[in-house]
Amino acid sequence: MRAADGWQDYELIDTSGGERLERWGDVLLIRPDPQVIWQTPRTHPLWNKAHARYHRSASGGGRWERLRPMPDVWQIGYGGLRFRLKPMGFKHTGLFPEQAVNWDLMADMIRRAGRPVRVLNLFGYTGAATLACLAAGAHVTHVDASKGMVAWGKENAVLSGMADRPVRWLTDDCGKFVQREQRRGNVYDGILMDPPSYGRGPGGEVWKLEEQIYPLVEQCAALLSDRPLFFLVNSYTAGLSPSVMKYILNAVVVPRAGGAVTADEIGLPVTAGVGAGQVLPCGATAVWRGDGE
């Protein structure tokens, strides 16, 4: 497992009873996590000092309970990147801290390339991966179906001092955008995607990951340049394991562009409690690395 252990503004303090206790800057949150099936003692005093807790509803969704005064919106940083956070529906804050391992990986490949690099970020959410690639010197095309998420990404770019970097912020259906890019003959040196398990495009288009991930990877492979660096696929869907994603990239990308594929879980180190020193798995990532790296 690859652990996001480079954080200072974020900390996974403890986990127990289906919940995790986290520090986001100066804000303490308790959020549900279905993987936390252990009932370890909650001896850490910060369990009783959380600012807010998210409660799941039996009928779906849930709600935030404010336990102590806290800001409606606040910021944290990772390296030179800055992110705006706020409590959102479905327990989210606008950032997935475990993804820092992938930000660092892509940034390193971009810097070591020593040449101009064009990156396509599909399902780009609030832009953390986009900013990491921009900071490393890439030109990025950021695509997400949510107008609000794209606007949030732009705000994060301003906070990070990168409003003038070469980036296209696009609100679009990712599948349709890829098809148009094929017709236009545009190519990219790096492609990354973090598709949702289920979602809808701006025109109400239904997205089901298990049905659409393979054809989307096939379409995206046609957008790789003559000297591609990477193709990264991330998943939070239980049925799309690291091995399954590795199989897809080996079947689609390697015959076309050579290179090699690795895949693993990604996670967050736990800093206190019974699980101190262990890593909580938070998702899975498969990475194809090209010979052009």
PDB file of N, CA, C and O in Angstrom, residues 74-150:
ATOM      1  N   TRP A  74     -12.757  26.977   5.372  1.00  0.00           N
ATOM      2  CA  TRP A  74     -11.396  27.210   5.844  1.00  0.00           C
ATOM      3  C   TRP A  74     -10.409  26.643   4.831  1.00  0.00           C
ATOM      4  O   TRP A  74     -10.816  26.062   3.814  1.00  0.00           O
ATOM      5  N   GLN A  75      -9.121  26.798   5.086  1.00  0.00           N
ATOM      6  CA  GLN A  75      -8.092  26.376   4.137  1.00  0.00           C
ATOM      7  C   GLN A  75      -7.056  25.480   4.809  1.00  0.00           C
ATOM      8  O   GLN A  75      -6.793  25.621   6.002  1.00  0.00           O
ATOM      9  N   ILE A  76      -6.489  24.575   4.000  1.00  0.00           N
ATOM     10  CA  ILE A  76      -5.294  23.851   4.412  1.00  0.00           C
ATOM     11  C   ILE A  76      -4.333  23.819   3.228  1.00  0.00           C
ATOM     12  O   ILE A  76      -4.719  24.120   2.092  1.00  0.00           O
ATOM     13  N   GLY A  77      -3.089  23.439   3.494  1.00  0.00           N
ATOM     14  CA  GLY A  77      -2.094  23.406   2.440  1.00  0.00           C
ATOM     15  C   GLY A  77      -1.368  22.077   2.383  1.00  0.00           C
ATOM     16  O   GLY A  77      -1.315  21.321   3.352  1.00  0.00           O
ATOM     17  N   TYR A  78      -0.817  21.798   1.201  1.00  0.00           N
ATOM     18  CA  TYR A  78       0.057  20.642   1.000  1.00  0.00           C
ATOM     19  C   TYR A  78       1.197  21.108   0.112  1.00  0.00           C
ATOM     20  O   TYR A  78       0.994  21.397  -1.066  1.00  0.00           O
ATOM     21  N   GLY A  79       2.396  21.205   0.695  1.00  0.00           N
ATOM     22  CA  GLY A  79       3.480  21.812  -0.058  1.00  0.00           C
ATOM     23  C   GLY A  79       3.111  23.245  -0.401  1.00  0.00           C
ATOM     24  O   GLY A  79       2.678  24.012   0.467  1.00  0.00           O
ATOM     25  N   GLY A  80       3.206  23.610  -1.652  1.00  0.00           N
ATOM     26  CA  GLY A  80       2.829  24.945  -2.080  1.00  0.00           C
ATOM     27  C   GLY A  80       1.389  25.059  -2.523  1.00  0.00           C
ATOM     28  O   GLY A  80       0.965  26.127  -2.987  1.00  0.00           O
ATOM     29  N   LEU A  81       0.610  23.991  -2.389  1.00  0.00           N
ATOM     30  CA  LEU A  81      -0.785  23.991  -2.822  1.00  0.00           C
ATOM     31  C   LEU A  81      -1.694  24.400  -1.671  1.00  0.00           C
ATOM     32  O   LEU A  81      -1.452  24.042  -0.525  1.00  0.00           O
ATOM     33  N   ARG A  82      -2.745  25.150  -2.006  1.00  0.00           N
ATOM     34  CA  ARG A  82      -3.720  25.565  -0.995  1.00  0.00           C
ATOM     35  C   ARG A  82      -5.107  25.133  -1.437  1.00  0.00           C
ATOM     36  O   ARG A  82      -5.457  25.203  -2.621  1.00  0.00           O
ATOM     37  N   PHE A  83      -5.918  24.686  -0.469  1.00  0.00           N
ATOM     38  CA  PHE A  83      -7.237  24.163  -0.771  1.00  0.00           C
ATOM     39  C   PHE A  83      -8.284  24.775   0.160  1.00  0.00           C
ATOM     40  O   PHE A  83      -8.059  24.891   1.358  1.00  0.00           O
ATOM     41  N   ARG A  84      -9.426  25.137  -0.426  1.00  0.00           N
ATOM     42  CA  ARG A  84     -10.569  25.629   0.351  1.00  0.00           C
ATOM     43  C   ARG A  84     -11.436  24.431   0.722  1.00  0.00           C
ATOM     44  O   ARG A  84     -11.752  23.591  -0.128  1.00  0.00           O
ATOM     45  N   LEU A  85     -11.809  24.342   1.987  1.00  0.00           N
ATOM     46  CA  LEU A  85     -12.609  23.227   2.480  1.00  0.00           C
ATOM     47  C   LEU A  85     -13.925  23.712   3.066  1.00  0.00           C
ATOM     48  O   LEU A  85     -14.019  24.840   3.541  1.00  0.00           O
ATOM     49  N   LYS A  86     -14.919  22.833   3.068  1.00  0.00           N
ATOM     50  CA  LYS A  86     -16.184  23.108   3.761  1.00  0.00           C
ATOM     51  C   LYS A  86     -16.928  21.790   3.914  1.00  0.00           C
ATOM     52  O   LYS A  86     -16.751  20.864   3.107  1.00  0.00           O
ATOM     53  N   PRO A  87     -17.752  21.648   4.951  1.00  0.00           N
ATOM     54  CA  PRO A  87     -18.552  20.430   5.089  1.00  0.00           C
ATOM     55  C   PRO A  87     -19.582  20.344   3.969  1.00  0.00           C
ATOM     56  O   PRO A  87     -20.321  21.289   3.717  1.00  0.00           O
ATOM     57  N   MET A  88     -19.595  19.204   3.292  1.00  0.00           N
ATOM     58  CA  MET A  88     -20.492  18.999   2.164  1.00  0.00           C
ATOM     59  C   MET A  88     -21.369  17.784   2.407  1.00  0.00           C
ATOM     60  O   MET A  88     -21.171  17.030   3.359  1.00  0.00           O
ATOM     61  N   GLY A  89     -22.325  17.563   1.511  1.00  0.00           N
ATOM     62  CA  GLY A  89     -23.142  16.375   1.580  1.00  0.00           C
ATOM     63  C   GLY A  89     -22.325  15.115   1.373  1.00  0.00           C
ATOM     64  O   GLY A  89     -21.222  15.160   0.816  1.00  0.00           O
ATOM     65  N   PHE A  90     -22.858  13.983   1.825  1.00  0.00           N
ATOM     66  CA  PHE A  90     -22.182  12.698   1.697  1.00  0.00           C
ATOM     67  C   PHE A  90     -20.804  12.715   2.353  1.00  0.00           C
ATOM     68  O   PHE A  90     -19.849  12.153   1.831  1.00  0.00           O
ATOM     69  N   LYS A  91     -20.676  13.438   3.469  1.00  0.00           N
ATOM     70  CA  LYS A  91     -19.516  13.460   4.376  1.00  0.00           C
ATOM     71  C   LYS A  91     -18.271  14.133   3.803  1.00  0.00           C
ATOM     72  O   LYS A  91     -17.239  14.188   4.462  1.00  0.00           O
ATOM     73  N   HIS A  92     -18.326  14.680   2.588  1.00  0.00           N
ATOM     74  CA  HIS A  92     -17.123  15.193   1.948  1.00  0.00           C
ATOM     75  C   HIS A  92     -16.727  16.586   2.452  1.00  0.00           C
ATOM     76  O   HIS A  92     -17.532  17.310   3.048  1.00  0.00           O
ATOM     77  N   THR A  93     -15.477  16.967   2.171  1.00  0.00           N
ATOM     78  CA  THR A  93     -14.954  18.287   2.523  1.00  0.00           C
ATOM     79  C   THR A  93     -14.428  19.048   1.315  1.00  0.00           C
ATOM     80  O   THR A  93     -14.027  20.195   1.432  1.00  0.00           O
ATOM     81  N   GLY A  94     -14.383  18.390   0.145  1.00  0.00           N
ATOM     82  CA  GLY A  94     -13.801  19.010  -1.037  1.00  0.00           C
ATOM     83  C   GLY A  94     -12.390  18.558  -1.322  1.00  0.00           C
ATOM     84  O   GLY A  94     -11.748  19.075  -2.254  1.00  0.00           O
ATOM     85  N   LEU A  95     -11.888  17.585  -0.574  1.00  0.00           N
ATOM     86  CA  LEU A  95     -10.511  17.112  -0.770  1.00  0.00           C
ATOM     87  C   LEU A  95     -10.402  15.666  -0.295  1.00  0.00           C
ATOM     88  O   LEU A  95     -10.994  15.297   0.730  1.00  0.00           O
ATOM     89  N   PHE A  96      -9.633  14.870  -1.019  1.00  0.00           N
ATOM     90  CA  PHE A  96      -9.328  13.498  -0.629  1.00  0.00           C
ATOM     91  C   PHE A  96      -7.838  13.429  -0.317  1.00  0.00           C
ATOM     92  O   PHE A  96      -7.013  13.291  -1.224  1.00  0.00           O
ATOM     93  N   PRO A  97      -7.448  13.510   0.963  1.00  0.00           N
ATOM     94  CA  PRO A  97      -6.029  13.652   1.306  1.00  0.00           C
ATOM     95  C   PRO A  97      -5.167  12.465   0.904  1.00  0.00           C
ATOM     96  O   PRO A  97      -3.964  12.631   0.677  1.00  0.00           O
ATOM     97  N   GLU A  98      -5.748  11.258   0.815  1.00  0.00           N
ATOM     98  CA  GLU A  98      -4.953  10.107   0.400  1.00  0.00           C
ATOM     99  C   GLU A  98      -4.420  10.246  -1.024  1.00  0.00           C
ATOM    100  O   GLU A  98      -3.414   9.626  -1.396  1.00  0.00           O
ATOM    101  N   GLN A  99      -5.056  11.107  -1.824  1.00  0.00           N
ATOM    102  CA  GLN A  99      -4.614  11.309  -3.201  1.00  0.00           C
ATOM    103  C   GLN A  99      -3.274  12.029  -3.306  1.00  0.00           C
ATOM    104  O   GLN A  99      -2.700  12.101  -4.391  1.00  0.00           O
ATOM    105  N   ALA A 100      -2.764  12.524  -2.196  1.00  0.00           N
ATOM    106  CA  ALA A 100      -1.468  13.203  -2.230  1.00  0.00           C
ATOM    107  C   ALA A 100      -0.366  12.300  -2.769  1.00  0.00           C
ATOM    108  O   ALA A 100       0.596  12.781  -3.381  1.00  0.00           O
ATOM    109  N   VAL A 101      -0.482  10.983  -2.556  1.00  0.00           N
ATOM    110  CA  VAL A 101       0.538  10.084  -3.096  1.00  0.00           C
ATOM    111  C   VAL A 101       0.549  10.125  -4.619  1.00  0.00           C
ATOM    112  O   VAL A 101       1.607  10.009  -5.247  1.00  0.00           O
ATOM    113  N   ASN A 102      -0.625  10.301  -5.212  1.00  0.00           N
ATOM    114  CA  ASN A 102      -0.702  10.384  -6.667  1.00  0.00           C
ATOM    115  C   ASN A 102      -0.287  11.760  -7.175  1.00  0.00           C
ATOM    116  O   ASN A 102       0.319  11.878  -8.248  1.00  0.00           O
ATOM    117  N   TRP A 103      -0.611  12.823  -6.415  1.00  0.00           N
ATOM    118  CA  TRP A 103      -0.132  14.149  -6.818  1.00  0.00           C
ATOM    119  C   TRP A 103       1.398  14.155  -6.893  1.00  0.00           C
ATOM    120  O   TRP A 103       1.969  14.653  -7.863  1.00  0.00           O
ATOM    121  N   ASP A 104       2.032  13.606  -5.870  1.00  0.00           N
ATOM    122  CA  ASP A 104       3.496  13.585  -5.826  1.00  0.00           C
ATOM    123  C   ASP A 104       4.076  12.737  -6.958  1.00  0.00           C
ATOM    124  O   ASP A 104       5.089  13.103  -7.572  1.00  0.00           O
ATOM    125  N   LEU A 105       3.451  11.605  -7.232  1.00  0.00           N
ATOM    126  CA  LEU A 105       3.932  10.715  -8.281  1.00  0.00           C
ATOM    127  C   LEU A 105       3.900  11.401  -9.643  1.00  0.00           C
ATOM    128  O   LEU A 105       4.886  11.383 -10.394  1.00  0.00           O
ATOM    129  N   MET A 106       2.767  12.009  -9.974  1.00  0.00           N
ATOM    130  CA  MET A 106       2.644  12.671 -11.275  1.00  0.00           C
ATOM    131  C   MET A 106       3.570  13.874 -11.373  1.00  0.00           C
ATOM    132  O   MET A 106       4.211  14.094 -12.420  1.00  0.00           O
ATOM    133  N   ALA A 107       3.647  14.651 -10.308  1.00  0.00           N
ATOM    134  CA  ALA A 107       4.521  15.827 -10.322  1.00  0.00           C
ATOM    135  C   ALA A 107       5.973  15.427 -10.558  1.00  0.00           C
ATOM    136  O   ALA A 107       6.709  16.090 -11.307  1.00  0.00           O
ATOM    137  N   ASP A 108       6.394  14.343  -9.937  1.00  0.00           N
ATOM    138  CA  ASP A 108       7.772  13.876 -10.112  1.00  0.00           C
ATOM    139  C   ASP A 108       8.027  13.459 -11.556  1.00  0.00           C
ATOM    140  O   ASP A 108       9.078  13.806 -12.136  1.00  0.00           O
ATOM    141  N   MET A 109       7.098  12.745 -12.164  1.00  0.00           N
ATOM    142  CA  MET A 109       7.278  12.328 -13.556  1.00  0.00           C
ATOM    143  C   MET A 109       7.308  13.528 -14.499  1.00  0.00           C
ATOM    144  O   MET A 109       8.079  13.558 -15.463  1.00  0.00           O
ATOM    145  N   ILE A 110       6.463  14.513 -14.226  1.00  0.00           N
ATOM    146  CA  ILE A 110       6.429  15.714 -15.073  1.00  0.00           C
ATOM    147  C   ILE A 110       7.749  16.477 -14.976  1.00  0.00           C
ATOM    148  O   ILE A 110       8.321  16.893 -15.984  1.00  0.00           O
ATOM    149  N   ARG A 111       8.250  16.648 -13.759  1.00  0.00           N
ATOM    150  CA  ARG A 111       9.503  17.393 -13.585  1.00  0.00           C
ATOM    151  C   ARG A 111      10.675  16.670 -14.247  1.00  0.00           C
ATOM    152  O   ARG A 111      11.537  17.299 -14.880  1.00  0.00           O
ATOM    153  N   ARG A 112      10.716  15.357 -14.088  1.00  0.00           N
ATOM    154  CA  ARG A 112      11.843  14.603 -14.629  1.00  0.00           C
ATOM    155  C   ARG A 112      11.797  14.484 -16.147  1.00  0.00           C
ATOM    156  O   ARG A 112      12.816  14.151 -16.772  1.00  0.00           O
ATOM    157  N   ALA A 113      10.637  14.755 -16.753  1.00  0.00           N
ATOM    158  CA  ALA A 113      10.537  14.652 -18.206  1.00  0.00           C
ATOM    159  C   ALA A 113      11.431  15.664 -18.907  1.00  0.00           C
ATOM    160  O   ALA A 113      11.946  15.402 -19.999  1.00  0.00           O
ATOM    161  N   GLY A 114      11.611  16.840 -18.305  1.00  0.00           N
ATOM    162  CA  GLY A 114      12.492  17.849 -18.888  1.00  0.00           C
ATOM    163  C   GLY A 114      12.015  18.385 -20.214  1.00  0.00           C
ATOM    164  O   GLY A 114      12.825  18.796 -21.058  1.00  0.00           O
ATOM    165  N   ARG A 115      10.718  18.390 -20.431  1.00  0.00           N
ATOM    166  CA  ARG A 115      10.135  18.882 -21.686  1.00  0.00           C
ATOM    167  C   ARG A 115       8.706  19.324 -21.422  1.00  0.00           C
ATOM    168  O   ARG A 115       8.143  19.003 -20.358  1.00  0.00           O
ATOM    169  N   PRO A 116       8.087  20.033 -22.346  1.00  0.00           N
ATOM    170  CA  PRO A 116       6.687  20.418 -22.158  1.00  0.00           C
ATOM    171  C   PRO A 116       5.797  19.175 -22.044  1.00  0.00           C
ATOM    172  O   PRO A 116       5.954  18.212 -22.797  1.00  0.00           O
ATOM    173  N   VAL A 117       4.876  19.208 -21.083  1.00  0.00           N
ATOM    174  CA  VAL A 117       4.000  18.068 -20.825  1.00  0.00           C
ATOM    175  C   VAL A 117       2.552  18.543 -20.792  1.00  0.00           C
ATOM    176  O   VAL A 117       2.223  19.503 -20.096  1.00  0.00           O
ATOM    177  N   ARG A 118       1.704  17.855 -21.558  1.00  0.00           N
ATOM    178  CA  ARG A 118       0.271  18.144 -21.572  1.00  0.00           C
ATOM    179  C   ARG A 118      -0.464  17.043 -20.823  1.00  0.00           C
ATOM    180  O   ARG A 118      -0.269  15.861 -21.092  1.00  0.00           O
ATOM    181  N   VAL A 119      -1.314  17.451 -19.857  1.00  0.00           N
ATOM    182  CA  VAL A 119      -2.019  16.502 -18.998  1.00  0.00           C
ATOM    183  C   VAL A 119      -3.523  16.697 -19.131  1.00  0.00           C
ATOM    184  O   VAL A 119      -4.015  17.829 -19.154  1.00  0.00           O
ATOM    185  N   LEU A 120      -4.253  15.586 -19.186  1.00  0.00           N
ATOM    186  CA  LEU A 120      -5.711  15.594 -19.181  1.00  0.00           C
ATOM    187  C   LEU A 120      -6.193  15.010 -17.866  1.00  0.00           C
ATOM    188  O   LEU A 120      -5.890  13.860 -17.532  1.00  0.00           O
ATOM    189  N   ASN A 121      -6.946  15.805 -17.105  1.00  0.00           N
ATOM    190  CA  ASN A 121      -7.503  15.373 -15.823  1.00  0.00           C
ATOM    191  C   ASN A 121      -9.010  15.243 -15.968  1.00  0.00           C
ATOM    192  O   ASN A 121      -9.731  16.244 -16.021  1.00  0.00           O
ATOM    193  N   LEU A 122      -9.491  13.997 -16.018  1.00  0.00           N
ATOM    194  CA  LEU A 122     -10.919  13.730 -16.160  1.00  0.00           C
ATOM    195  C   LEU A 122     -11.545  13.480 -14.793  1.00  0.00           C
ATOM    196  O   LEU A 122     -10.934  12.856 -13.936  1.00  0.00           O
ATOM    197  N   PHE A 123     -12.780  13.954 -14.612  1.00  0.00           N
ATOM    198  CA  PHE A 123     -13.466  13.904 -13.316  1.00  0.00           C
ATOM    199  C   PHE A 123     -12.588  14.639 -12.289  1.00  0.00           C
ATOM    200  O   PHE A 123     -12.312  14.134 -11.202  1.00  0.00           O
ATOM    201  N   GLY A 124     -12.183  15.835 -12.640  1.00  0.00           N
ATOM    202  CA  GLY A 124     -11.145  16.558 -11.904  1.00  0.00           C
ATOM    203  C   GLY A 124     -11.553  17.111 -10.555  1.00  0.00           C
ATOM    204  O   GLY A 124     -10.694  17.616  -9.832  1.00  0.00           O
ATOM    205  N   TYR A 125     -12.858  17.078 -10.227  1.00  0.00           N
ATOM    206  CA  TYR A 125     -13.344  17.490  -8.906  1.00  0.00           C
ATOM    207  C   TYR A 125     -12.883  18.922  -8.594  1.00  0.00           C
ATOM    208  O   TYR A 125     -13.046  19.820  -9.412  1.00  0.00           O
ATOM    209  N   THR A 126     -12.311  19.168  -7.417  1.00  0.00           N
ATOM    210  CA  THR A 126     -11.944  20.531  -7.024  1.00  0.00           C
ATOM    211  C   THR A 126     -10.502  20.887  -7.391  1.00  0.00           C
ATOM    212  O   THR A 126      -9.978  21.886  -6.925  1.00  0.00           O
ATOM    213  N   GLY A 127      -9.863  20.065  -8.206  1.00  0.00           N
ATOM    214  CA  GLY A 127      -8.631  20.490  -8.856  1.00  0.00           C
ATOM    215  C   GLY A 127      -7.322  20.214  -8.162  1.00  0.00           C
ATOM    216  O   GLY A 127      -6.293  20.733  -8.599  1.00  0.00           O
ATOM    217  N   ALA A 128      -7.285  19.397  -7.120  1.00  0.00           N
ATOM    218  CA  ALA A 128      -6.014  19.172  -6.420  1.00  0.00           C
ATOM    219  C   ALA A 128      -4.962  18.561  -7.341  1.00  0.00           C
ATOM    220  O   ALA A 128      -3.812  19.012  -7.378  1.00  0.00           O
ATOM    221  N   ALA A 129      -5.333  17.517  -8.091  1.00  0.00           N
ATOM    222  CA  ALA A 129      -4.377  16.891  -9.002  1.00  0.00           C
ATOM    223  C   ALA A 129      -3.972  17.856 -10.117  1.00  0.00           C
ATOM    224  O   ALA A 129      -2.806  17.878 -10.551  1.00  0.00           O
ATOM    225  N   THR A 130      -4.926  18.650 -10.576  1.00  0.00           N
ATOM    226  CA  THR A 130      -4.619  19.657 -11.592  1.00  0.00           C
ATOM    227  C   THR A 130      -3.562  20.628 -11.087  1.00  0.00           C
ATOM    228  O   THR A 130      -2.589  20.939 -11.788  1.00  0.00           O
ATOM    229  N   LEU A 131      -3.715  21.092  -9.850  1.00  0.00           N
ATOM    230  CA  LEU A 131      -2.754  22.042  -9.291  1.00  0.00           C
ATOM    231  C   LEU A 131      -1.379  21.403  -9.110  1.00  0.00           C
ATOM    232  O   LEU A 131      -0.355  22.055  -9.348  1.00  0.00           O
ATOM    233  N   ALA A 132      -1.347  20.132  -8.703  1.00  0.00           N
ATOM    234  CA  ALA A 132      -0.061  19.456  -8.537  1.00  0.00           C
ATOM    235  C   ALA A 132       0.680  19.366  -9.865  1.00  0.00           C
ATOM    236  O   ALA A 132       1.901  19.565  -9.916  1.00  0.00           O
ATOM    237  N   CYS A 133      -0.052  19.067 -10.932  1.00  0.00           N
ATOM    238  CA  CYS A 133       0.571  18.987 -12.251  1.00  0.00           C
ATOM    239  C   CYS A 133       0.992  20.363 -12.753  1.00  0.00           C
ATOM    240  O   CYS A 133       2.063  20.515 -13.368  1.00  0.00           O
ATOM    241  N   LEU A 134       0.166  21.376 -12.502  1.00  0.00           N
ATOM    242  CA  LEU A 134       0.537  22.739 -12.882  1.00  0.00           C
ATOM    243  C   LEU A 134       1.803  23.188 -12.169  1.00  0.00           C
ATOM    244  O   LEU A 134       2.706  23.779 -12.776  1.00  0.00           O
ATOM    245  N   ALA A 135       1.871  22.893 -10.866  1.00  0.00           N
ATOM    246  CA  ALA A 135       3.045  23.298 -10.094  1.00  0.00           C
ATOM    247  C   ALA A 135       4.309  22.641 -10.609  1.00  0.00           C
ATOM    248  O   ALA A 135       5.406  23.206 -10.487  1.00  0.00           O
ATOM    249  N   ALA A 136       4.183  21.453 -11.200  1.00  0.00           N
ATOM    250  CA  ALA A 136       5.342  20.743 -11.742  1.00  0.00           C
ATOM    251  C   ALA A 136       5.720  21.220 -13.134  1.00  0.00           C
ATOM    252  O   ALA A 136       6.734  20.781 -13.678  1.00  0.00           O
ATOM    253  N   GLY A 137       4.874  22.111 -13.719  1.00  0.00           N
ATOM    254  CA  GLY A 137       5.221  22.691 -15.018  1.00  0.00           C
ATOM    255  C   GLY A 137       4.392  22.218 -16.182  1.00  0.00           C
ATOM    256  O   GLY A 137       4.687  22.582 -17.333  1.00  0.00           O
ATOM    257  N   ALA A 138       3.347  21.416 -15.947  1.00  0.00           N
ATOM    258  CA  ALA A 138       2.541  20.886 -17.045  1.00  0.00           C
ATOM    259  C   ALA A 138       1.480  21.881 -17.498  1.00  0.00           C
ATOM    260  O   ALA A 138       1.113  22.815 -16.769  1.00  0.00           O
ATOM    261  N   HIS A 139       0.994  21.674 -18.705  1.00  0.00           N
ATOM    262  CA  HIS A 139      -0.212  22.328 -19.207  1.00  0.00           C
ATOM    263  C   HIS A 139      -1.345  21.354 -18.979  1.00  0.00           C
ATOM    264  O   HIS A 139      -1.270  20.197 -19.408  1.00  0.00           O
ATOM    265  N   VAL A 140      -2.431  21.777 -18.296  1.00  0.00           N
ATOM    266  CA  VAL A 140      -3.476  20.845 -17.866  1.00  0.00           C
ATOM    267  C   VAL A 140      -4.827  21.221 -18.458  1.00  0.00           C
ATOM    268  O   VAL A 140      -5.203  22.396 -18.484  1.00  0.00           O
ATOM    269  N   THR A 141      -5.554  20.204 -18.911  1.00  0.00           N
ATOM    270  CA  THR A 141      -6.963  20.334 -19.271  1.00  0.00           C
ATOM    271  C   THR A 141      -7.766  19.618 -18.199  1.00  0.00           C
ATOM    272  O   THR A 141      -7.645  18.403 -18.030  1.00  0.00           O
ATOM    273  N   HIS A 142      -8.570  20.371 -17.462  1.00  0.00           N
ATOM    274  CA  HIS A 142      -9.330  19.874 -16.316  1.00  0.00           C
ATOM    275  C   HIS A 142     -10.795  19.785 -16.722  1.00  0.00           C
ATOM    276  O   HIS A 142     -11.396  20.780 -17.123  1.00  0.00           O
ATOM    277  N   VAL A 143     -11.379  18.577 -16.598  1.00  0.00           N
ATOM    278  CA  VAL A 143     -12.762  18.369 -17.023  1.00  0.00           C
ATOM    279  C   VAL A 143     -13.565  17.759 -15.880  1.00  0.00           C
ATOM    280  O   VAL A 143     -13.143  16.770 -15.272  1.00  0.00           O
ATOM    281  N   ASP A 144     -14.733  18.345 -15.606  1.00  0.00           N
ATOM    282  CA  ASP A 144     -15.660  17.790 -14.626  1.00  0.00           C
ATOM    283  C   ASP A 144     -17.073  18.178 -15.037  1.00  0.00           C
ATOM    284  O   ASP A 144     -17.285  19.255 -15.606  1.00  0.00           O
ATOM    285  N   ALA A 145     -18.026  17.295 -14.741  1.00  0.00           N
ATOM    286  CA  ALA A 145     -19.412  17.556 -15.136  1.00  0.00           C
ATOM    287  C   ALA A 145     -20.090  18.594 -14.254  1.00  0.00           C
ATOM    288  O   ALA A 145     -21.140  19.130 -14.625  1.00  0.00           O
ATOM    289  N   SER A 146     -19.517  18.884 -13.077  1.00  0.00           N
ATOM    290  CA  SER A 146     -20.135  19.814 -12.138  1.00  0.00           C
ATOM    291  C   SER A 146     -19.554  21.218 -12.296  1.00  0.00           C
ATOM    292  O   SER A 146     -18.363  21.432 -12.082  1.00  0.00           O
ATOM    293  N   LYS A 147     -20.410  22.160 -12.630  1.00  0.00           N
ATOM    294  CA  LYS A 147     -19.979  23.549 -12.745  1.00  0.00           C
ATOM    295  C   LYS A 147     -19.431  24.064 -11.429  1.00  0.00           C
ATOM    296  O   LYS A 147     -18.441  24.804 -11.382  1.00  0.00           O
ATOM    297  N   GLY A 148     -20.072  23.655 -10.314  1.00  0.00           N
ATOM    298  CA  GLY A 148     -19.624  24.098  -9.004  1.00  0.00           C
ATOM    299  C   GLY A 148     -18.242  23.589  -8.653  1.00  0.00           C
ATOM    300  O   GLY A 148     -17.427  24.308  -8.072  1.00  0.00           O
ATOM    301  N   MET A 149     -17.941  22.336  -8.999  1.00  0.00           N
ATOM    302  CA  MET A 149     -16.623  21.780  -8.707  1.00  0.00           C
ATOM    303  C   MET A 149     -15.541  22.456  -9.538  1.00  0.00           C
ATOM    304  O   MET A 149     -14.427  22.707  -9.057  1.00  0.00           O
ATOM    305  N   VAL A 150     -15.848  22.756 -10.789  1.00  0.00           N
ATOM    306  CA  VAL A 150     -14.878  23.452 -11.643  1.00  0.00           C
ATOM    307  C   VAL A 150     -14.596  24.851 -11.087  1.00  0.00           C
ATOM    308  O   VAL A 150     -13.443  25.294 -11.037  1.00  0.00           O
TER     309      VAL A 150
END
